[in-house]
Amino acid sequence: MKGISNIYDVYDTIENKYLLQGVSAKETEKITGLPRNQVSRYAIDGILYKDRYRIVNKDDQKLMEEWNRVRIIINPKAKR
């Protein structure tokens, strides 16, 4: 949708730290070289770019955190 921009974090799995936080696909492309039209696909599928960088969509991350919170409320015996 025009005008809506996803915000991403880029996690370096080798250095165990965030390379980028709260950036657009364009900024992700500049720093990592991953084409901006592929950034969301890597985030959705959980694919490591160059076997090193994990792309995380901030909106998806918030949704998963909320889901984990609610599922524990619904079923306290659920695994964390």
Short mmCIF file of C-alpha atoms in Angstrom, two decimals:
data_model
loop_
_atom_site.label_atom_id
_atom_site.label_comp_id
_atom_site.label_asym_id
_atom_site.label_seq_id
_atom_site.Cartn_x
_atom_site.Cartn_y
_atom_site.Cartn_z
CA MET A 1 0.00 0.00 0.00
CA LYS A 2 1.35 3.39 -0.94
CA GLY A 3 2.41 5.52 1.99
CA ILE A 4 2.86 2.60 4.37
CA SER A 5 6.42 1.71 5.21
CA ASN A 6 7.60 -1.32 7.14
CA ILE A 7 10.26 -0.86 9.74
CA TYR A 8 12.93 -3.50 10.15
CA ASP A 9 15.71 -4.55 12.49
CA VAL A 10 18.75 -6.35 11.11
CA TYR A 11 20.38 -8.79 13.53
CA ASP A 12 23.91 -10.07 12.92
CA THR A 13 23.83 -13.72 14.05
CA ILE A 14 27.63 -14.03 13.99
CA GLU A 15 28.35 -10.96 16.13
CA ASN A 16 25.16 -11.54 18.20
CA LYS A 17 24.09 -7.91 18.01
CA TYR A 18 21.81 -5.65 16.04
CA LEU A 19 23.40 -4.14 12.97
CA LEU A 20 20.41 -1.85 12.34
CA GLN A 21 17.26 -1.03 14.26
CA GLY A 22 14.11 0.73 13.14
CA VAL A 23 15.14 1.21 9.52
CA SER A 24 13.32 1.10 6.18
CA ALA A 25 13.91 -1.45 3.42
CA LYS A 26 15.87 1.23 1.54
CA GLU A 27 18.27 1.72 4.46
CA THR A 28 18.55 -2.05 4.89
CA GLU A 29 19.58 -2.32 1.23
CA LYS A 30 22.22 0.41 1.61
CA ILE A 31 23.95 -1.29 4.54
CA THR A 32 23.55 -5.01 3.77
CA GLY A 33 23.19 -5.09 -0.02
CA LEU A 34 19.92 -7.07 0.19
CA PRO A 35 17.66 -5.66 -2.55
CA ARG A 36 14.84 -3.66 -0.96
CA ASN A 37 12.19 -5.63 -2.83
CA GLN A 38 13.46 -8.79 -1.07
CA VAL A 39 13.70 -7.39 2.47
CA SER A 40 10.11 -8.21 3.44
CA ARG A 41 10.40 -11.73 1.97
CA TYR A 42 13.47 -12.45 4.10
CA ALA A 43 11.65 -11.09 7.16
CA ILE A 44 8.48 -13.12 6.52
CA ASP A 45 10.26 -16.39 5.72
CA GLY A 46 12.94 -16.02 8.41
CA ILE A 47 15.71 -16.56 5.87
CA LEU A 48 19.21 -15.50 6.85
CA TYR A 49 20.77 -13.14 4.33
CA LYS A 50 24.33 -14.18 3.48
CA ASP A 51 23.88 -16.89 6.17
CA ARG A 52 24.40 -14.14 8.70
CA TYR A 53 21.77 -11.39 8.87
CA ARG A 54 18.26 -11.95 10.22
CA ILE A 55 15.72 -9.39 9.01
CA VAL A 56 12.92 -8.72 11.51
CA ASN A 57 9.77 -6.76 10.73
CA LYS A 58 9.04 -4.62 13.79
CA ASP A 59 5.25 -4.94 13.34
CA ASP A 60 5.47 -8.74 13.15
CA GLN A 61 7.71 -8.81 16.20
CA LYS A 62 5.19 -6.78 18.22
CA LEU A 63 2.37 -9.06 17.08
CA MET A 64 4.29 -12.19 18.14
CA GLU A 65 5.08 -10.71 21.55
CA GLU A 66 1.40 -9.88 22.06
CA TRP A 67 0.36 -13.35 20.90
CA ASN A 68 2.77 -14.99 23.37
CA ARG A 69 1.38 -12.84 26.19
CA VAL A 70 -2.24 -13.70 25.35
CA ARG A 71 -1.67 -17.43 24.81
CA ILE A 72 -0.10 -17.71 28.28
CA ILE A 73 -3.16 -15.97 29.75
CA ILE A 74 -5.47 -18.37 27.88
CA ASN A 75 -3.41 -21.45 28.73
CA PRO A 76 -1.05 -20.95 31.69
CA LYS A 77 0.52 -24.36 31.07
CA ALA A 78 1.65 -23.39 27.56
CA LYS A 79 5.37 -23.51 26.93
CA ARG A 80 7.14 -20.19 26.88
#
